[in-house]
Amino acid sequence: MEKIKIAIVDDEDDILKSISNILLKEGFEVFTFNDPNIFLKNMDKNFKIFFLDANLNSNLTGIDILSKIKENNNDTDVIMISGNSDIKTAVTAIKLGAKDFIEKPIHLKDILSSFEKLVSSIIIKNARNQLLSAMLRRSEILGTSEVIEHDPDPHQSSEHIHEYAFPTQQKQTRTPHTPT
C-alpha cells in the first residue's frame, strides 16, 4: 500500500518538528512547510492530510490556505492547529471543511486521536471507491436490454421490477375513514 502523504504548514519550527516526528514514526510520508507561499507552490503533490496553523505570520492566514486547499481538492482532510485562535476561527475552519481543530500546546494524544480518525476515514473512502468501481465494472459486463433501452417510461418499469422482486411488500393506500 502506498504511504499516505501529509503536509504540515506552521511558522513554528518546533511544531513542525514535533508533529512530523510523530507521523514519521507511524510510517507516513511527511512534508513540512514554514512558509505558506512555498507550500502553495507544492500543494499539488497529492497530499491526503494537512496539518495547518490557523495563525501564520504571513500575508496569508490558515483560513486562506484552507480555502485554497479545498478549492484545489475537496477530498483532502485538514486538521487546523492554533495557539491563539478564537471560536469564530474554529467555526469558520470547520465550515470550510477542516475535520478537526487542535489547540496549542499540542499533545501527542490529541494528534494521534485526530489523525487516527482521518486515516480510518481515508481507508473507508478508498474501500467505498473500490466497491463502486467494482459495481460499475459489473454493470458494464451485464449491460442493458433492448426493452430497457427503448422503454418509454423507465420509472414505471422500475416499479414493476420492484413489485416482482418484493412481492410481500404491498403498497399501502390510505382510504378516508368515515365515522358511523
PDB file of C-alpha atoms in Angstrom:
ATOM      1  CA  MET A   1       0.000   0.000   0.000  1.00  0.00           C
ATOM      2  CA  GLU A   2       1.228   3.468  -0.913  1.00  0.00           C
ATOM      3  CA  LYS A   3       2.214   5.701   2.007  1.00  0.00           C
ATOM      4  CA  ILE A   4      -0.191   8.493   2.817  1.00  0.00           C
ATOM      5  CA  LYS A   5       1.370  11.897   2.095  1.00  0.00           C
ATOM      6  CA  ILE A   6       0.952  14.511   4.798  1.00  0.00           C
ATOM      7  CA  ALA A   7       1.751  18.233   4.674  1.00  0.00           C
ATOM      8  CA  ILE A   8       2.320  20.297   7.793  1.00  0.00           C
ATOM      9  CA  VAL A   9       2.166  24.080   7.457  1.00  0.00           C
ATOM     10  CA  ASP A  10       3.215  26.083  10.516  1.00  0.00           C
ATOM     11  CA  ASP A  11       5.531  29.033  11.094  1.00  0.00           C
ATOM     12  CA  GLU A  12       6.902  27.473  14.298  1.00  0.00           C
ATOM     13  CA  ASP A  13       9.768  25.068  13.621  1.00  0.00           C
ATOM     14  CA  ASP A  14       9.227  23.271  16.957  1.00  0.00           C
ATOM     15  CA  ILE A  15       5.645  22.420  15.954  1.00  0.00           C
ATOM     16  CA  LEU A  16       6.759  21.234  12.513  1.00  0.00           C
ATOM     17  CA  LYS A  17       9.405  19.006  14.077  1.00  0.00           C
ATOM     18  CA  SER A  18       7.105  17.618  16.807  1.00  0.00           C
ATOM     19  CA  ILE A  19       4.242  16.679  14.506  1.00  0.00           C
ATOM     20  CA  SER A  20       6.495  15.346  11.743  1.00  0.00           C
ATOM     21  CA  ASN A  21       8.424  13.132  14.195  1.00  0.00           C
ATOM     22  CA  ILE A  22       5.173  11.615  15.473  1.00  0.00           C
ATOM     23  CA  LEU A  23       3.899  10.916  11.965  1.00  0.00           C
ATOM     24  CA  LEU A  24       7.224   9.644  10.616  1.00  0.00           C
ATOM     25  CA  LYS A  25       7.363   7.112  13.471  1.00  0.00           C
ATOM     26  CA  GLU A  26       3.892   5.966  12.404  1.00  0.00           C
ATOM     27  CA  GLY A  27       5.263   5.323   8.885  1.00  0.00           C
ATOM     28  CA  PHE A  28       3.765   8.208   6.912  1.00  0.00           C
ATOM     29  CA  GLU A  29       5.416  10.371   4.281  1.00  0.00           C
ATOM     30  CA  VAL A  30       5.654  13.856   5.796  1.00  0.00           C
ATOM     31  CA  PHE A  31       6.441  17.231   4.216  1.00  0.00           C
ATOM     32  CA  THR A  32       6.888  20.355   6.347  1.00  0.00           C
ATOM     33  CA  PHE A  33       6.475  23.980   5.292  1.00  0.00           C
ATOM     34  CA  ASN A  34       7.228  27.004   7.456  1.00  0.00           C
ATOM     35  CA  ASP A  35       6.341  29.375   4.620  1.00  0.00           C
ATOM     36  CA  PRO A  36       2.759  29.185   3.306  1.00  0.00           C
ATOM     37  CA  ASN A  37       3.767  30.617  -0.073  1.00  0.00           C
ATOM     38  CA  ILE A  38       6.222  27.755  -0.636  1.00  0.00           C
ATOM     39  CA  PHE A  39       3.526  25.325   0.438  1.00  0.00           C
ATOM     40  CA  LEU A  40       1.078  26.753  -2.116  1.00  0.00           C
ATOM     41  CA  LYS A  41       3.645  26.108  -4.867  1.00  0.00           C
ATOM     42  CA  ASN A  42       3.827  22.459  -3.732  1.00  0.00           C
ATOM     43  CA  MET A  43       0.152  21.928  -2.946  1.00  0.00           C
ATOM     44  CA  ASP A  44      -0.400  19.627  -5.945  1.00  0.00           C
ATOM     45  CA  LYS A  45       1.773  16.795  -4.593  1.00  0.00           C
ATOM     46  CA  ASN A  46      -1.208  14.531  -3.809  1.00  0.00           C
ATOM     47  CA  PHE A  47      -1.282  15.212  -0.085  1.00  0.00           C
ATOM     48  CA  LYS A  48      -4.128  13.364   1.636  1.00  0.00           C
ATOM     49  CA  ILE A  49      -3.909  15.066   5.033  1.00  0.00           C
ATOM     50  CA  PHE A  50      -2.881  18.570   6.056  1.00  0.00           C
ATOM     51  CA  PHE A  51      -1.964  19.975   9.449  1.00  0.00           C
ATOM     52  CA  LEU A  52      -2.431  23.709   9.115  1.00  0.00           C
ATOM     53  CA  ASP A  53      -1.728  26.526  11.551  1.00  0.00           C
ATOM     54  CA  ALA A  54      -4.656  28.933  11.718  1.00  0.00           C
ATOM     55  CA  ASN A  55      -2.458  31.925  12.642  1.00  0.00           C
ATOM     56  CA  LEU A  56       0.537  32.132  10.374  1.00  0.00           C
ATOM     57  CA  ASN A  57       2.973  35.052  10.482  1.00  0.00           C
ATOM     58  CA  SER A  58       2.373  35.729   6.834  1.00  0.00           C
ATOM     59  CA  ASN A  59       0.248  37.663   4.392  1.00  0.00           C
ATOM     60  CA  LEU A  60      -1.958  34.526   4.306  1.00  0.00           C
ATOM     61  CA  THR A  61      -3.981  33.133   7.182  1.00  0.00           C
ATOM     62  CA  GLY A  62      -4.600  29.467   7.796  1.00  0.00           C
ATOM     63  CA  ILE A  63      -8.221  30.053   6.752  1.00  0.00           C
ATOM     64  CA  ASP A  64      -6.983  31.475   3.404  1.00  0.00           C
ATOM     65  CA  ILE A  65      -4.877  28.377   2.825  1.00  0.00           C
ATOM     66  CA  LEU A  66      -7.688  26.048   3.913  1.00  0.00           C
ATOM     67  CA  SER A  67      -9.923  27.665   1.280  1.00  0.00           C
ATOM     68  CA  LYS A  68      -7.251  27.148  -1.397  1.00  0.00           C
ATOM     69  CA  ILE A  69      -6.753  23.508  -0.369  1.00  0.00           C
ATOM     70  CA  LYS A  70     -10.480  22.809  -0.597  1.00  0.00           C
ATOM     71  CA  GLU A  71     -10.758  24.629  -3.954  1.00  0.00           C
ATOM     72  CA  ASN A  72      -7.933  22.505  -5.317  1.00  0.00           C
ATOM     73  CA  ASN A  73      -9.168  19.167  -3.950  1.00  0.00           C
ATOM     74  CA  ASN A  74     -12.205  18.927  -1.716  1.00  0.00           C
ATOM     75  CA  ASP A  75     -11.424  15.261  -0.957  1.00  0.00           C
ATOM     76  CA  THR A  76      -8.447  16.089   1.265  1.00  0.00           C
ATOM     77  CA  ASP A  77      -8.593  16.204   5.040  1.00  0.00           C
ATOM     78  CA  VAL A  78      -7.343  19.165   7.075  1.00  0.00           C
ATOM     79  CA  ILE A  79      -6.593  19.420  10.775  1.00  0.00           C
ATOM     80  CA  MET A  80      -6.285  23.022  11.936  1.00  0.00           C
ATOM     81  CA  ILE A  81      -3.933  23.863  14.796  1.00  0.00           C
ATOM     82  CA  SER A  82      -3.638  27.123  16.681  1.00  0.00           C
ATOM     83  CA  GLY A  83      -2.248  28.649  19.816  1.00  0.00           C
ATOM     84  CA  ASN A  84      -4.422  31.725  19.993  1.00  0.00           C
ATOM     85  CA  SER A  85      -7.500  31.422  17.802  1.00  0.00           C
ATOM     86  CA  ASP A  86     -10.984  32.325  18.855  1.00  0.00           C
ATOM     87  CA  ILE A  87     -14.190  30.323  18.498  1.00  0.00           C
ATOM     88  CA  LYS A  88     -15.087  32.215  15.319  1.00  0.00           C
ATOM     89  CA  THR A  89     -11.902  30.982  13.606  1.00  0.00           C
ATOM     90  CA  ALA A  90     -12.558  27.395  14.684  1.00  0.00           C
ATOM     91  CA  VAL A  91     -16.161  27.517  13.456  1.00  0.00           C
ATOM     92  CA  THR A  92     -15.093  29.060  10.142  1.00  0.00           C
ATOM     93  CA  ALA A  93     -12.444  26.359   9.685  1.00  0.00           C
ATOM     94  CA  ILE A  94     -14.933  23.565  10.330  1.00  0.00           C
ATOM     95  CA  LYS A  95     -17.495  25.145   7.985  1.00  0.00           C
ATOM     96  CA  LEU A  96     -14.830  25.329   5.260  1.00  0.00           C
ATOM     97  CA  GLY A  97     -14.131  21.624   5.655  1.00  0.00           C
ATOM     98  CA  ALA A  98     -11.496  21.188   8.378  1.00  0.00           C
ATOM     99  CA  LYS A  99     -12.016  17.853  10.114  1.00  0.00           C
ATOM    100  CA  ASP A 100     -10.618  18.932  13.466  1.00  0.00           C
ATOM    101  CA  PHE A 101      -9.233  21.934  15.340  1.00  0.00           C
ATOM    102  CA  ILE A 102      -6.447  21.314  17.858  1.00  0.00           C
ATOM    103  CA  GLU A 103      -5.217  23.969  20.259  1.00  0.00           C
ATOM    104  CA  LYS A 104      -1.566  24.523  21.107  1.00  0.00           C
ATOM    105  CA  PRO A 105       0.283  23.414  23.103  1.00  0.00           C
ATOM    106  CA  ILE A 106      -0.149  20.235  21.121  1.00  0.00           C
ATOM    107  CA  HIS A 107      -0.322  16.953  22.995  1.00  0.00           C
ATOM    108  CA  LEU A 108       0.616  13.615  21.473  1.00  0.00           C
ATOM    109  CA  LYS A 109      -2.763  12.056  22.329  1.00  0.00           C
ATOM    110  CA  ASP A 110      -4.632  14.866  20.523  1.00  0.00           C
ATOM    111  CA  ILE A 111      -2.561  14.467  17.357  1.00  0.00           C
ATOM    112  CA  LEU A 112      -2.868  10.685  17.336  1.00  0.00           C
ATOM    113  CA  SER A 113      -6.592  10.712  18.128  1.00  0.00           C
ATOM    114  CA  SER A 114      -7.410  13.207  15.378  1.00  0.00           C
ATOM    115  CA  PHE A 115      -5.079  11.508  12.955  1.00  0.00           C
ATOM    116  CA  GLU A 116      -6.473   8.047  13.661  1.00  0.00           C
ATOM    117  CA  LYS A 117      -9.973   9.273  12.779  1.00  0.00           C
ATOM    118  CA  LEU A 118      -8.739  10.712   9.493  1.00  0.00           C
ATOM    119  CA  VAL A 119      -6.828   7.594   8.479  1.00  0.00           C
ATOM    120  CA  SER A 120      -9.922   5.487   9.219  1.00  0.00           C
ATOM    121  CA  SER A 121     -11.958   7.874   7.085  1.00  0.00           C
ATOM    122  CA  ILE A 122      -9.457   7.572   4.220  1.00  0.00           C
ATOM    123  CA  ILE A 123      -9.499   3.777   4.419  1.00  0.00           C
ATOM    124  CA  ILE A 124     -13.310   3.783   4.342  1.00  0.00           C
ATOM    125  CA  LYS A 125     -13.351   6.212   1.367  1.00  0.00           C
ATOM    126  CA  ASN A 126     -10.888   4.017  -0.528  1.00  0.00           C
ATOM    127  CA  ALA A 127     -12.911   0.873   0.183  1.00  0.00           C
ATOM    128  CA  ARG A 128     -16.106   2.629  -0.923  1.00  0.00           C
ATOM    129  CA  ASN A 129     -14.444   3.807  -4.135  1.00  0.00           C
ATOM    130  CA  GLN A 130     -13.167   0.291  -4.869  1.00  0.00           C
ATOM    131  CA  LEU A 131     -16.634  -1.118  -4.274  1.00  0.00           C
ATOM    132  CA  LEU A 132     -18.231   1.473  -6.568  1.00  0.00           C
ATOM    133  CA  SER A 133     -15.661   0.723  -9.265  1.00  0.00           C
ATOM    134  CA  ALA A 134     -16.392  -2.996  -8.976  1.00  0.00           C
ATOM    135  CA  MET A 135     -20.123  -2.319  -9.232  1.00  0.00           C
ATOM    136  CA  LEU A 136     -19.612  -0.168 -12.319  1.00  0.00           C
ATOM    137  CA  ARG A 137     -17.473  -2.869 -13.926  1.00  0.00           C
ATOM    138  CA  ARG A 138     -20.189  -5.411 -13.150  1.00  0.00           C
ATOM    139  CA  SER A 139     -22.898  -3.218 -14.676  1.00  0.00           C
ATOM    140  CA  GLU A 140     -20.744  -2.807 -17.787  1.00  0.00           C
ATOM    141  CA  ILE A 141     -20.500  -6.592 -18.036  1.00  0.00           C
ATOM    142  CA  LEU A 142     -24.245  -7.062 -17.553  1.00  0.00           C
ATOM    143  CA  GLY A 143     -25.139  -4.297 -19.968  1.00  0.00           C
ATOM    144  CA  THR A 144     -28.697  -3.387 -20.794  1.00  0.00           C
ATOM    145  CA  SER A 145     -31.505  -4.985 -22.717  1.00  0.00           C
ATOM    146  CA  GLU A 146     -33.412  -3.636 -25.701  1.00  0.00           C
ATOM    147  CA  VAL A 147     -36.556  -3.441 -23.574  1.00  0.00           C
ATOM    148  CA  ILE A 148     -34.862  -1.180 -21.042  1.00  0.00           C
ATOM    149  CA  GLU A 149     -33.141   0.952 -23.679  1.00  0.00           C
ATOM    150  CA  HIS A 150     -36.415   1.591 -25.528  1.00  0.00           C
ATOM    151  CA  ASP A 151     -38.719   1.846 -22.529  1.00  0.00           C
ATOM    152  CA  PRO A 152     -40.903   4.962 -22.857  1.00  0.00           C
ATOM    153  CA  ASP A 153     -41.465   5.107 -19.081  1.00  0.00           C
ATOM    154  CA  PRO A 154     -38.448   3.665 -17.191  1.00  0.00           C
ATOM    155  CA  HIS A 155     -39.883   4.855 -13.848  1.00  0.00           C
ATOM    156  CA  GLN A 156     -42.962   2.664 -14.282  1.00  0.00           C
ATOM    157  CA  SER A 157     -40.771  -0.293 -15.316  1.00  0.00           C
ATOM    158  CA  SER A 158     -38.670   0.066 -12.191  1.00  0.00           C
ATOM    159  CA  GLU A 159     -41.882  -0.027 -10.108  1.00  0.00           C
ATOM    160  CA  HIS A 160     -42.894  -3.270 -11.826  1.00  0.00           C
ATOM    161  CA  ILE A 161     -39.469  -4.742 -11.198  1.00  0.00           C
ATOM    162  CA  HIS A 162     -39.707  -3.705  -7.532  1.00  0.00           C
ATOM    163  CA  GLU A 163     -43.163  -5.295  -7.204  1.00  0.00           C
ATOM    164  CA  TYR A 164     -41.875  -8.500  -8.789  1.00  0.00           C
ATOM    165  CA  ALA A 165     -38.721  -8.578  -6.651  1.00  0.00           C
ATOM    166  CA  PHE A 166     -40.525  -7.782  -3.395  1.00  0.00           C
ATOM    167  CA  PRO A 167     -43.993  -9.356  -3.684  1.00  0.00           C
ATOM    168  CA  THR A 168     -44.607  -9.376   0.076  1.00  0.00           C
ATOM    169  CA  GLN A 169     -44.368  -5.613   0.314  1.00  0.00           C
ATOM    170  CA  GLN A 170     -47.754  -4.304  -0.696  1.00  0.00           C
ATOM    171  CA  LYS A 171     -48.474  -0.721  -1.474  1.00  0.00           C
ATOM    172  CA  GLN A 172     -50.275   0.983   1.340  1.00  0.00           C
ATOM    173  CA  THR A 173     -53.042   3.299   0.324  1.00  0.00           C
ATOM    174  CA  ARG A 174     -54.960   5.463   2.695  1.00  0.00           C
ATOM    175  CA  THR A 175     -58.700   5.439   2.453  1.00  0.00           C
ATOM    176  CA  PRO A 176     -60.623   8.077   4.321  1.00  0.00           C
ATOM    177  CA  HIS A 177     -62.397   6.756   7.352  1.00  0.00           C
ATOM    178  CA  THR A 178     -65.957   7.912   7.706  1.00  0.00           C
ATOM    179  CA  PRO A 179     -67.460   7.800  11.156  1.00  0.00           C
ATOM    180  CA  THR A 180     -70.666   5.800  11.515  1.00  0.00           C
TER     181      THR A 180
END
